PDB file of C-alpha atoms in Angstrom:
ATOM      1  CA  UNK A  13       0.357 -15.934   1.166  1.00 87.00           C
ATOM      2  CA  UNK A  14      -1.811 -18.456   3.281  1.00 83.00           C
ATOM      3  CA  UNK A  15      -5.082 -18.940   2.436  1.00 82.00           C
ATOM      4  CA  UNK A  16      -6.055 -20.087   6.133  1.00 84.00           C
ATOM      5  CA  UNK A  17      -4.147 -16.642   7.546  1.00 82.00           C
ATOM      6  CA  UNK A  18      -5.990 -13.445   7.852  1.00 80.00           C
ATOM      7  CA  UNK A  19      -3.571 -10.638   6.588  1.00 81.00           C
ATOM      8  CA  UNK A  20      -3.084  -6.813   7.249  1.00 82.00           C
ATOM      9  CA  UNK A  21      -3.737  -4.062   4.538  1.00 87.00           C
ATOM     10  CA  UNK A  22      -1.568  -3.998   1.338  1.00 93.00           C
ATOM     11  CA  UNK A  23       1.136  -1.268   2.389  1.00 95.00           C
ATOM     12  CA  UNK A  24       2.402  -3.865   5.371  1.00 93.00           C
ATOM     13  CA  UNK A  25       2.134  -6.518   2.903  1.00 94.00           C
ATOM     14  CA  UNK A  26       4.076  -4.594   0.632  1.00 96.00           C
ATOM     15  CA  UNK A  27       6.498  -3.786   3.696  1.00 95.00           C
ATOM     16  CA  UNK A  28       7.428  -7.595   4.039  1.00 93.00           C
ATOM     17  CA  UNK A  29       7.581  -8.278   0.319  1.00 95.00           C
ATOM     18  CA  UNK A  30      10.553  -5.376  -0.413  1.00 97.00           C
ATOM     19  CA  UNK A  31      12.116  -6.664   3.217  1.00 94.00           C
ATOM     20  CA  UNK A  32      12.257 -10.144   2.497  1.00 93.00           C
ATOM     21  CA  UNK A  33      13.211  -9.085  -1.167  1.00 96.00           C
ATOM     22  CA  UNK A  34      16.029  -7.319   0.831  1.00 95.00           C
ATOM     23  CA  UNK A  35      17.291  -9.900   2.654  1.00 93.00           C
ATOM     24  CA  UNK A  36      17.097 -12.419  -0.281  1.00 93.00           C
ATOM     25  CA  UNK A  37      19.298 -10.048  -2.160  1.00 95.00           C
ATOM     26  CA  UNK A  38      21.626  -9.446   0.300  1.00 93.00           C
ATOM     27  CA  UNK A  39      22.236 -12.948   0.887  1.00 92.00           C
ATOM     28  CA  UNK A  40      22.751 -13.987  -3.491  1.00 91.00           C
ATOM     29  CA  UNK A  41      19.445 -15.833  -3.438  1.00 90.00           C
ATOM     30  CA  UNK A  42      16.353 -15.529  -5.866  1.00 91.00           C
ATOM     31  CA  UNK A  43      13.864 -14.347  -4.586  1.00 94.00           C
ATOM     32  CA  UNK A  44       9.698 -15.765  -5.484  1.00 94.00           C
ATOM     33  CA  UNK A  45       6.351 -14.654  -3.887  1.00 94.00           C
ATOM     34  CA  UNK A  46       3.446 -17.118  -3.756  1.00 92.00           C
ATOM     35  CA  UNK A  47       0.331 -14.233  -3.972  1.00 93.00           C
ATOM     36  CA  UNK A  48      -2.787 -15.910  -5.065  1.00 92.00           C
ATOM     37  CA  UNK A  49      -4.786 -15.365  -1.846  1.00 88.00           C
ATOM     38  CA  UNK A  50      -6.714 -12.787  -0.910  1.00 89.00           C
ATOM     39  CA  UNK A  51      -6.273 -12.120  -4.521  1.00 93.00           C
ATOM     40  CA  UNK A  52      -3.934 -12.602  -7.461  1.00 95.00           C
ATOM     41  CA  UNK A  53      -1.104 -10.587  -7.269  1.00 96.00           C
ATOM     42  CA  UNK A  54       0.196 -10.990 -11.143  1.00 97.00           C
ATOM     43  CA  UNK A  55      -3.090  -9.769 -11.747  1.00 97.00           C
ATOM     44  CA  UNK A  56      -2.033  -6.025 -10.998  1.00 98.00           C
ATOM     45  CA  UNK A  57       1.935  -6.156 -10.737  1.00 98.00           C
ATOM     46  CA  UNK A  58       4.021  -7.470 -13.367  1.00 98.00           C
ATOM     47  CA  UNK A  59       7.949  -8.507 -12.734  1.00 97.00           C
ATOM     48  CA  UNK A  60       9.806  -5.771 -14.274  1.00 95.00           C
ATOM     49  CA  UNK A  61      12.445  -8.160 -16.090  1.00 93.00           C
ATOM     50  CA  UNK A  62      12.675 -12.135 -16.776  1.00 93.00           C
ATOM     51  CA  UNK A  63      15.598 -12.529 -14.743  1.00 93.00           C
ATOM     52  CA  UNK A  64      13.997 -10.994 -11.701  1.00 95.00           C
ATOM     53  CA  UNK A  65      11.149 -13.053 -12.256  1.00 97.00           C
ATOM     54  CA  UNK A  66       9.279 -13.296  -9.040  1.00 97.00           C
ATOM     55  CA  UNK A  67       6.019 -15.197  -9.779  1.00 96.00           C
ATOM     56  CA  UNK A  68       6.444 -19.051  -8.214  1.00 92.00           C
ATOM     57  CA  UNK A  69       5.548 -21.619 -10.727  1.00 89.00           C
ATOM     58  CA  UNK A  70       3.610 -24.578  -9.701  1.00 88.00           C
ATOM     59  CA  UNK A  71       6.029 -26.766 -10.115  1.00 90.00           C
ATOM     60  CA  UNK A  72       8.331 -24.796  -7.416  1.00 89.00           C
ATOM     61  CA  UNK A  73       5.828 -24.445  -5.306  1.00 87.00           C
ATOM     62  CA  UNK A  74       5.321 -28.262  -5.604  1.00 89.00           C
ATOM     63  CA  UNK A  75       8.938 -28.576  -4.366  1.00 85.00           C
ATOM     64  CA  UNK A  76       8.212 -26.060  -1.051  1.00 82.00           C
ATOM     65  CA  UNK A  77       4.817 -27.815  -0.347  1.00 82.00           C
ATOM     66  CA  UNK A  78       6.857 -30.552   0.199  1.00 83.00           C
ATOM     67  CA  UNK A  79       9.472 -29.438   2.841  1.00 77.00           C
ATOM     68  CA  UNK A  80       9.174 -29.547   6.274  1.00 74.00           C
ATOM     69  CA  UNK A  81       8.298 -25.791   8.129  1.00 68.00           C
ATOM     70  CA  UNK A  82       8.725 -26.776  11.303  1.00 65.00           C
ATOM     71  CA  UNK A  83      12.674 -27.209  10.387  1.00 61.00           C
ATOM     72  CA  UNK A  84      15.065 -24.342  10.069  1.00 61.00           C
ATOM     73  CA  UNK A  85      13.162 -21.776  10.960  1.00 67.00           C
ATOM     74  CA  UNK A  86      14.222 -18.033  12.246  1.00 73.00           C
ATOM     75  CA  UNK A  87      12.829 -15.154  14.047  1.00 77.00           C
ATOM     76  CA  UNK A  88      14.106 -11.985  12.903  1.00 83.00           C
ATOM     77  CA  UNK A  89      12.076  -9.062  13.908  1.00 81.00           C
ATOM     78  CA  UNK A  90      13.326  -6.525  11.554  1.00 84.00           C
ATOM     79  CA  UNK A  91      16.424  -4.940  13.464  1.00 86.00           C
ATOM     80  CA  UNK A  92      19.570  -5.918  14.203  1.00 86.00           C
ATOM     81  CA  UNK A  93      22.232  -7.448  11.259  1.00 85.00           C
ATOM     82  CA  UNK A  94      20.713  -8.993   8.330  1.00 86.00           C
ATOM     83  CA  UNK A  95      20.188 -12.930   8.844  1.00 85.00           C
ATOM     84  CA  UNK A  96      23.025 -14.713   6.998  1.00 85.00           C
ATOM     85  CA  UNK A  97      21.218 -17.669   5.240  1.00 83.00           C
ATOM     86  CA  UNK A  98      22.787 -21.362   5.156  1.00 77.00           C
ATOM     87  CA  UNK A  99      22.376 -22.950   1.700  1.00 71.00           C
ATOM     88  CA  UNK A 100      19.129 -24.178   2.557  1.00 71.00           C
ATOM     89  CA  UNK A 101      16.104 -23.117   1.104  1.00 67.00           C
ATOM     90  CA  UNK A 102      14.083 -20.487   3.056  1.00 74.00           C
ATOM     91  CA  UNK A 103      10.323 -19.605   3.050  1.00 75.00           C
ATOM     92  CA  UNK A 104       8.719 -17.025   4.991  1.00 77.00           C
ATOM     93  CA  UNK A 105       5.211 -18.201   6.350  1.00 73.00           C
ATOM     94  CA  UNK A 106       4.631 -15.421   9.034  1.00 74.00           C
ATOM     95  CA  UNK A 107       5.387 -11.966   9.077  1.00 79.00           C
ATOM     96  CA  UNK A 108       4.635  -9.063  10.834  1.00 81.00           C
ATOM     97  CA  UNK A 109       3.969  -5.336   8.338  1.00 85.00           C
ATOM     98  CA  UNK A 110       7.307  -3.842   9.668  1.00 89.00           C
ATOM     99  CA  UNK A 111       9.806  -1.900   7.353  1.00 95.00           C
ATOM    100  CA  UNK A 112      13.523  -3.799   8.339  1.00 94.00           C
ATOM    101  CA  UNK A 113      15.022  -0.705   6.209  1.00 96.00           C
ATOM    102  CA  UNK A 114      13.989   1.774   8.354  1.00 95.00           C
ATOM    103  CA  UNK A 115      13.868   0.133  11.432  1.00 93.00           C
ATOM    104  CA  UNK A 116      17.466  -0.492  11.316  1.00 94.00           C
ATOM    105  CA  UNK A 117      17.811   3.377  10.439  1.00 94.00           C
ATOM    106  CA  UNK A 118      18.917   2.869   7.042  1.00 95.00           C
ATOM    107  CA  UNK A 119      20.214   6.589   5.855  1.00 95.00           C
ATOM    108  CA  UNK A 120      17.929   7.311   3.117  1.00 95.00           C
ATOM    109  CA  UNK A 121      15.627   4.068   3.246  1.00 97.00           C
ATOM    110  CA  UNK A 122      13.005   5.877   1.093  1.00 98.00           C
ATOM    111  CA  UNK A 123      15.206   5.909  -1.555  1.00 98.00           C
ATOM    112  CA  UNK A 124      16.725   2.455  -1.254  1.00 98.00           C
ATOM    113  CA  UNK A 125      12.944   1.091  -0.951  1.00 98.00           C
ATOM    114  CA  UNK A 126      12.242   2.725  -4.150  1.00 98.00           C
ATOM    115  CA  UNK A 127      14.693   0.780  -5.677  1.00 98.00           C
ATOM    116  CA  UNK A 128      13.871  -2.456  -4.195  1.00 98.00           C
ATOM    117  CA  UNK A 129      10.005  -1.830  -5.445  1.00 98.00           C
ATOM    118  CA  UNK A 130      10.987  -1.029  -8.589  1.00 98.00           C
ATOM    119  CA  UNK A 131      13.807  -4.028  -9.159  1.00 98.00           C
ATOM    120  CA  UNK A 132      10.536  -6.159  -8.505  1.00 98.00           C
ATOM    121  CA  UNK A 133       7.717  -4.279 -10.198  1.00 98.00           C
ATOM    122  CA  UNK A 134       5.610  -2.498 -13.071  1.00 98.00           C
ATOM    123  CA  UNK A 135       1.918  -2.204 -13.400  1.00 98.00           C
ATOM    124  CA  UNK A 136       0.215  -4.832 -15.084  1.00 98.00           C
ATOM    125  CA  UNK A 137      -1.229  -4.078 -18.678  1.00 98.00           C
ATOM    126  CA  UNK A 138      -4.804  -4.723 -16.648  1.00 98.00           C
ATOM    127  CA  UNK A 139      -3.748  -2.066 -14.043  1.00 98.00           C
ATOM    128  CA  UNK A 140      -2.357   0.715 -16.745  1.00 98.00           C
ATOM    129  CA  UNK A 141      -5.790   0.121 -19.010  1.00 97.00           C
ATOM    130  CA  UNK A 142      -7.767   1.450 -16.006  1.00 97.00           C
ATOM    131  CA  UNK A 143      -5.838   4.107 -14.635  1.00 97.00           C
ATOM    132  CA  UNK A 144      -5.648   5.403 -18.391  1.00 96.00           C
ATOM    133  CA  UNK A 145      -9.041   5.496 -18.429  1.00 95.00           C
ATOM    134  CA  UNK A 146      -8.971   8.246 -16.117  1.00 94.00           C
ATOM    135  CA  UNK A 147      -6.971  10.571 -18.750  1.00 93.00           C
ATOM    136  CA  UNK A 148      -5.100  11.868 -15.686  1.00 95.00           C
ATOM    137  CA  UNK A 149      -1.484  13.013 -16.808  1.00 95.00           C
ATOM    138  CA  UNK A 150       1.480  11.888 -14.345  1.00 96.00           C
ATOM    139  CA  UNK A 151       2.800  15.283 -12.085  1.00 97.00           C
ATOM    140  CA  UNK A 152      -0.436  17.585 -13.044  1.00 97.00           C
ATOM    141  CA  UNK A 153      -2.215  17.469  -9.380  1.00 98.00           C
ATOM    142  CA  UNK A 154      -1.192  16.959  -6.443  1.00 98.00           C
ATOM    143  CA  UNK A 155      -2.729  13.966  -4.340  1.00 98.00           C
ATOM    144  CA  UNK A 156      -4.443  14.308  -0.633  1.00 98.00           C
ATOM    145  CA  UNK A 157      -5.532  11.450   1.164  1.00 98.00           C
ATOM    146  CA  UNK A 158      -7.172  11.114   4.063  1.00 98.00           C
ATOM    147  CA  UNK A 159      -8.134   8.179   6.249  1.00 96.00           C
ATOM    148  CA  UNK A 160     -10.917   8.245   8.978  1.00 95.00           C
ATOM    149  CA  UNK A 161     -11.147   4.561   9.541  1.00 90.00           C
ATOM    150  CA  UNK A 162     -14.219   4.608  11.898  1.00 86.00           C
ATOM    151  CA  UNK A 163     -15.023   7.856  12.364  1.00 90.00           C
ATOM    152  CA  UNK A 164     -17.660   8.301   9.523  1.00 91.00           C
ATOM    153  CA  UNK A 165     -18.511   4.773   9.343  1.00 87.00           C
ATOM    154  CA  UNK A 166     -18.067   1.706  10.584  1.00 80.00           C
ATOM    155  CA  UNK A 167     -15.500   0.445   7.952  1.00 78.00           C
ATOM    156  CA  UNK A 168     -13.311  -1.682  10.062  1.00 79.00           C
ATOM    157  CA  UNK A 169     -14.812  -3.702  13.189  1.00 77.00           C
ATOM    158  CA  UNK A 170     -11.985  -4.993  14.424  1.00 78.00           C
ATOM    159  CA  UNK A 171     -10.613  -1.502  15.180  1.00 81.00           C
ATOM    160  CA  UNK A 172     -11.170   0.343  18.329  1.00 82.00           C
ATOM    161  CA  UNK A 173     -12.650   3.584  17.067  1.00 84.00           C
ATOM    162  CA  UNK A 174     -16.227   4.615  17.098  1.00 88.00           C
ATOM    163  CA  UNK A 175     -17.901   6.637  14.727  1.00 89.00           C
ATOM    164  CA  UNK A 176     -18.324  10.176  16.269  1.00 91.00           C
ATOM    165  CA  UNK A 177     -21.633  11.886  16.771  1.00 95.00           C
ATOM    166  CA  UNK A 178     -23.284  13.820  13.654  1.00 95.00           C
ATOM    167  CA  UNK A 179     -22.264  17.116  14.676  1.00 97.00           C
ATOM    168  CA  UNK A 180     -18.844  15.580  15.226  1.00 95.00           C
ATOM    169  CA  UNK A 181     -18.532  14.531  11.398  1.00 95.00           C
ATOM    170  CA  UNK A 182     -19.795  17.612  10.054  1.00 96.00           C
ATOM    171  CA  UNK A 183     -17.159  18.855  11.661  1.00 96.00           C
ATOM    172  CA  UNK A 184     -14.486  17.019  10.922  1.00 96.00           C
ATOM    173  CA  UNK A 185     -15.903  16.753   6.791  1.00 96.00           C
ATOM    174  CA  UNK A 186     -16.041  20.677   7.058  1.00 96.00           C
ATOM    175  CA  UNK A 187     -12.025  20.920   8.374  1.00 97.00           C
ATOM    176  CA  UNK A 188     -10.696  18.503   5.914  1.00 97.00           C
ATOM    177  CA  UNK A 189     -12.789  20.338   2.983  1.00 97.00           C
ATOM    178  CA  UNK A 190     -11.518  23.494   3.679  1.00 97.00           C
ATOM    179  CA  UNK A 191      -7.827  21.849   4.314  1.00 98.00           C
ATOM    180  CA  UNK A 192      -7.902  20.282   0.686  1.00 98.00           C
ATOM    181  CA  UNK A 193      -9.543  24.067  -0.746  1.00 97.00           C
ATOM    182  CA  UNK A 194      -6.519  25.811   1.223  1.00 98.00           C
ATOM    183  CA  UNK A 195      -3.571  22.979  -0.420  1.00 98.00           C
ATOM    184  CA  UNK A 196      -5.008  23.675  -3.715  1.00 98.00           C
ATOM    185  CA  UNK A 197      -4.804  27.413  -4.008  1.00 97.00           C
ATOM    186  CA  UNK A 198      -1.280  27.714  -2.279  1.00 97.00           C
ATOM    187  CA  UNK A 199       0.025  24.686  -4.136  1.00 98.00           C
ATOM    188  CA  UNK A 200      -1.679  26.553  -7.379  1.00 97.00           C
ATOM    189  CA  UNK A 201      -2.955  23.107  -8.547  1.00 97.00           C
ATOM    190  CA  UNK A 202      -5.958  20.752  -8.831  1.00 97.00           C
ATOM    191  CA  UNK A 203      -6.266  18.282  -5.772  1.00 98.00           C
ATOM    192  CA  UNK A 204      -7.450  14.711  -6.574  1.00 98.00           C
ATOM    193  CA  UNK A 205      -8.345  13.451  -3.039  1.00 98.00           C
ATOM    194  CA  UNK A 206      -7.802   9.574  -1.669  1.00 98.00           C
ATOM    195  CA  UNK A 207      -9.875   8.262   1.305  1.00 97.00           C
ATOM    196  CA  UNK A 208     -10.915   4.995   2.720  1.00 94.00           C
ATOM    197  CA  UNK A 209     -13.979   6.589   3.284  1.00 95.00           C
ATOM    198  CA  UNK A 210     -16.729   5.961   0.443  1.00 94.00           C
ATOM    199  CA  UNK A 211     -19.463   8.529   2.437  1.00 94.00           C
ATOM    200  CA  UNK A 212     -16.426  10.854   2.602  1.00 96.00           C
ATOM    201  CA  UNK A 213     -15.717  10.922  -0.866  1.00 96.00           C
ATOM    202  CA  UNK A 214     -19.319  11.355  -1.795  1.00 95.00           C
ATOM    203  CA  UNK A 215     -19.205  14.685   0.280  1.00 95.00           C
ATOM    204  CA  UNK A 216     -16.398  15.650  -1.874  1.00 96.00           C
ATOM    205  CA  UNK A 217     -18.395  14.711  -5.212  1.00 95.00           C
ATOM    206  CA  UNK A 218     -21.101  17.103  -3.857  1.00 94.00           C
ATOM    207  CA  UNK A 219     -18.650  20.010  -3.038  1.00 93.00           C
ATOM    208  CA  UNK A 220     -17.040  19.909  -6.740  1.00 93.00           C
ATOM    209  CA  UNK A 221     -13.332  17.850  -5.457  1.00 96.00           C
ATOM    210  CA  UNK A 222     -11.899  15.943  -7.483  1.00 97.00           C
ATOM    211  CA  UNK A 223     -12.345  11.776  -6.692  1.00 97.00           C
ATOM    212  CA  UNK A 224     -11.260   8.829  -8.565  1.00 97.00           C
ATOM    213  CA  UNK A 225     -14.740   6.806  -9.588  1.00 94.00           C
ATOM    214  CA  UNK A 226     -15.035   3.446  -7.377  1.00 92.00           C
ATOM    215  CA  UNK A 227     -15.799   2.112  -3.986  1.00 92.00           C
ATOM    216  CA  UNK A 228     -12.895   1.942  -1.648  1.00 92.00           C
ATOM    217  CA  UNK A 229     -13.156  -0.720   1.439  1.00 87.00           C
ATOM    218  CA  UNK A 230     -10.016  -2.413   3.331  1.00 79.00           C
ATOM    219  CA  UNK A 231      -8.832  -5.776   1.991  1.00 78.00           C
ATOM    220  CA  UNK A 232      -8.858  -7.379   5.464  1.00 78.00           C
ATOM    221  CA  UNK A 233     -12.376  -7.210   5.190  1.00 77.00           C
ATOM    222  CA  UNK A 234     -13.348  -7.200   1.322  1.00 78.00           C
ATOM    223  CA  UNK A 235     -11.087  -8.882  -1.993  1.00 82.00           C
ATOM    224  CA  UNK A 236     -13.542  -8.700  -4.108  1.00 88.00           C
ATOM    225  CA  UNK A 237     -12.258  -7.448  -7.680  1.00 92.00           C
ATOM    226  CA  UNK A 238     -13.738  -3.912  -7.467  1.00 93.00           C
ATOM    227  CA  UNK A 239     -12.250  -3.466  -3.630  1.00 94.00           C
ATOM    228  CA  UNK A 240      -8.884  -4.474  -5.281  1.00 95.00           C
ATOM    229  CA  UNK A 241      -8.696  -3.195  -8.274  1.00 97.00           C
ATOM    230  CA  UNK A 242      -9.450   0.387  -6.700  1.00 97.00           C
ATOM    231  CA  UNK A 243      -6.696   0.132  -3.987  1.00 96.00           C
ATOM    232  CA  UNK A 244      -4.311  -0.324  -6.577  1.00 97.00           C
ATOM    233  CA  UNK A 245      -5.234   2.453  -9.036  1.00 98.00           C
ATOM    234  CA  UNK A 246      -5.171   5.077  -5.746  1.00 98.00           C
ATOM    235  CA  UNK A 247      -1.703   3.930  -4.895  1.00 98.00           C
ATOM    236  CA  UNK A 248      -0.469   4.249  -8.591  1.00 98.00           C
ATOM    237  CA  UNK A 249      -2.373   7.433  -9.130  1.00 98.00           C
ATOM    238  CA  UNK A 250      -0.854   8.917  -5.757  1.00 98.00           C
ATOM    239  CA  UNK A 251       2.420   7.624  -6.738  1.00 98.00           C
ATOM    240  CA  UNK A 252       1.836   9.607  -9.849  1.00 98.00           C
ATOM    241  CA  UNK A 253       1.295  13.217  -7.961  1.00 98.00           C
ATOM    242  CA  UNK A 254       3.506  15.997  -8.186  1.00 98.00           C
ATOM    243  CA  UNK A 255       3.329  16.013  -4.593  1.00 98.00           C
ATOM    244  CA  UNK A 256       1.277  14.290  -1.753  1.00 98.00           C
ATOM    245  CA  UNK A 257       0.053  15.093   1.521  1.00 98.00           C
ATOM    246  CA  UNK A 258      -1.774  13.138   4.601  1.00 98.00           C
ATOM    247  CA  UNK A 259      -4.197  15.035   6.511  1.00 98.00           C
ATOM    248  CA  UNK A 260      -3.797  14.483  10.008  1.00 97.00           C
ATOM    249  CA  UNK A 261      -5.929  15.023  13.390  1.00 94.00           C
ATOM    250  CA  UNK A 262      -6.868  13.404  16.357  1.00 91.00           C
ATOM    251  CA  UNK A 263      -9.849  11.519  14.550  1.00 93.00           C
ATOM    252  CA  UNK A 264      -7.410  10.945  11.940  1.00 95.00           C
ATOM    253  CA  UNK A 265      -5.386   8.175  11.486  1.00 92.00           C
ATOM    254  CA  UNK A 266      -2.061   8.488  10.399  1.00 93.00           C
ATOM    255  CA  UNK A 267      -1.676   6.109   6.993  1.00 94.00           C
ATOM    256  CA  UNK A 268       1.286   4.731   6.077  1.00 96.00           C
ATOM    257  CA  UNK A 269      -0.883   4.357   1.986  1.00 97.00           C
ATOM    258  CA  UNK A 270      -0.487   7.613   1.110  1.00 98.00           C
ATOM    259  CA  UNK A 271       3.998   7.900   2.644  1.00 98.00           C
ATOM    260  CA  UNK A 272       4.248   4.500   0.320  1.00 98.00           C
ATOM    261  CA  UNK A 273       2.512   5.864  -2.423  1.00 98.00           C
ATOM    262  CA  UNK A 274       4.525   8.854  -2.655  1.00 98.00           C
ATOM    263  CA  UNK A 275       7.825   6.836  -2.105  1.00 98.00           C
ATOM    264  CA  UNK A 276       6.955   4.103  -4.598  1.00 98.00           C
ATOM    265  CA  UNK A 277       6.680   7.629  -7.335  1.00 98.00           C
ATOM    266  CA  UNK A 278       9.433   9.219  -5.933  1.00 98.00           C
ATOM    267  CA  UNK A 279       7.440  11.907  -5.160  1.00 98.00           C
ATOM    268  CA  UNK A 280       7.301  14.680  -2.148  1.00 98.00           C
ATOM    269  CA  UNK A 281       5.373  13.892   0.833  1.00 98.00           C
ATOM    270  CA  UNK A 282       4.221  16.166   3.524  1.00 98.00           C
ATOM    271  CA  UNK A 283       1.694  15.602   7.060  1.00 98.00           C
ATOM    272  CA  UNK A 284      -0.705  18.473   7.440  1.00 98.00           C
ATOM    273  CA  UNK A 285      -2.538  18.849  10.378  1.00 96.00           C
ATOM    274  CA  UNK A 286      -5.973  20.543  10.695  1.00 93.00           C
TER     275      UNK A 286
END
């Protein structure tokens, strides 16, 4: 991860890791991610074993400082056959938040990602000490997340949505209220509910929903450690749902955070539109 290059939100991120991860496997190489910018990765994930060890030691990254990027290099744009790699060694520098598995159709890619995430990583010991805080037992609610983007607020600028008018959002807060009453009385079980939207999940404080404590905001625009630390304990505590839906509608957008969250626990996921 370059410090001087301004990077997507953590689901693409996490999109190029397991593809390049792919690719590295399929070709018999290790495999190392350099993560301390826009924040320290180690910090949250942990590798899962010592021999799939994928933090880069300075000294190795020493070594790849030292090679020259303008030689060698590949564009692969996530379909088509799986580069073959020569014996030289290979560093990824750009990358675009595209999933190679299912791009090249990949029967049952969730599954296979799964695997690939989980061959990689755990929670840290930092990461489990907060979610247990919450006292949240794994498969007792199901999770719904919504995203508005800019439709309550202006939470991303570089994003062409508007916020709507004020009768607009009461609307829209009033649909996906009565959306997330409706899942949890035919699912039979408590909602906790996911958003990117902090005035959103006030709202839901107010009506008596369930919301993790904690200010969300999009790590494009904000890596400070509460930002962070909150992204990940949403996508491990939606992993940990017995099920997980996305509410969808034309102000909506359609996150891929909540799909990856429910594929990284193995877990059901379902779009429901207002």
């Amino acid at each position: 991860m370059d410090p001087d290059r301004k990077y997507p939100g953590f689901v693409d991120i996490l999109k190029a890791i397991i593809g390049c991860y792919y690719i590295a496997k399929m070709n018999g190489y290790k495999f190392k991610i350099h993560f301390d910018t826009p924040f320290q990765l180690s910090k949250f994930l942990s590798p899962l074993s010592e021999s799939n060890d994928w933090i880069l030691s300075a000294c190795e990254k020493a070594d790849i400082d030292k090679l020259n990027i303008s030689i060698g290099l590949m564009d692969y744009n996530g379909i088509g056959k799986i580069p073959q790699l020569t014996r030289a060694r290979y560093q990824v520098r750009n990358f675009i938040g595209w999933n190679i598995l299912q791009r090249n159709n990949m029967v049952g890619w969730e599954k296979k990602w799964h695997e690939l995430y989980h061959e990689l990583f755990q929670p840290s010991n930092y990461l489990l000490k907060n979610i247990a805080e919450f006292k949240i037992k794994e498969n007792e609610y199901i999770a719904i997340h919504i995203r508005f983007v800019n439709a309550l607020e202006l939470a991303e600028p570089d994003f062409p949505q508007k916020p709507l008018n004020e009768v607009e959002k009461m609307n829209l807060i009033s649909s996906c209220i009565s959306k997330i009453k409706e899942l949890e009385s035919t699912e039979n079980s408590k909602a906790v509910v996911f958003s990117d939207s902090n005035y959103f999940l006030s709202r839901c404080r107010d009506m008596d929903i369930f919301v993790l404590a904690g200010n969300v905001g999009h790590i494009t625009y904000n890596q400070n450690d509460e930002i962070v630390l909150k992204m990940f304990i949403d996508l491990n505590m939606i992993a940990r749902a017995k099920k997980v839906f996305s509410l969808r509608s034309n102000n909506l957008y359609a996150s891929a955070f909540p799909l990856y969250g429910s594929i990284i626990g193995g877990k059901l996921f379902s779009v429901v539109n207002l």
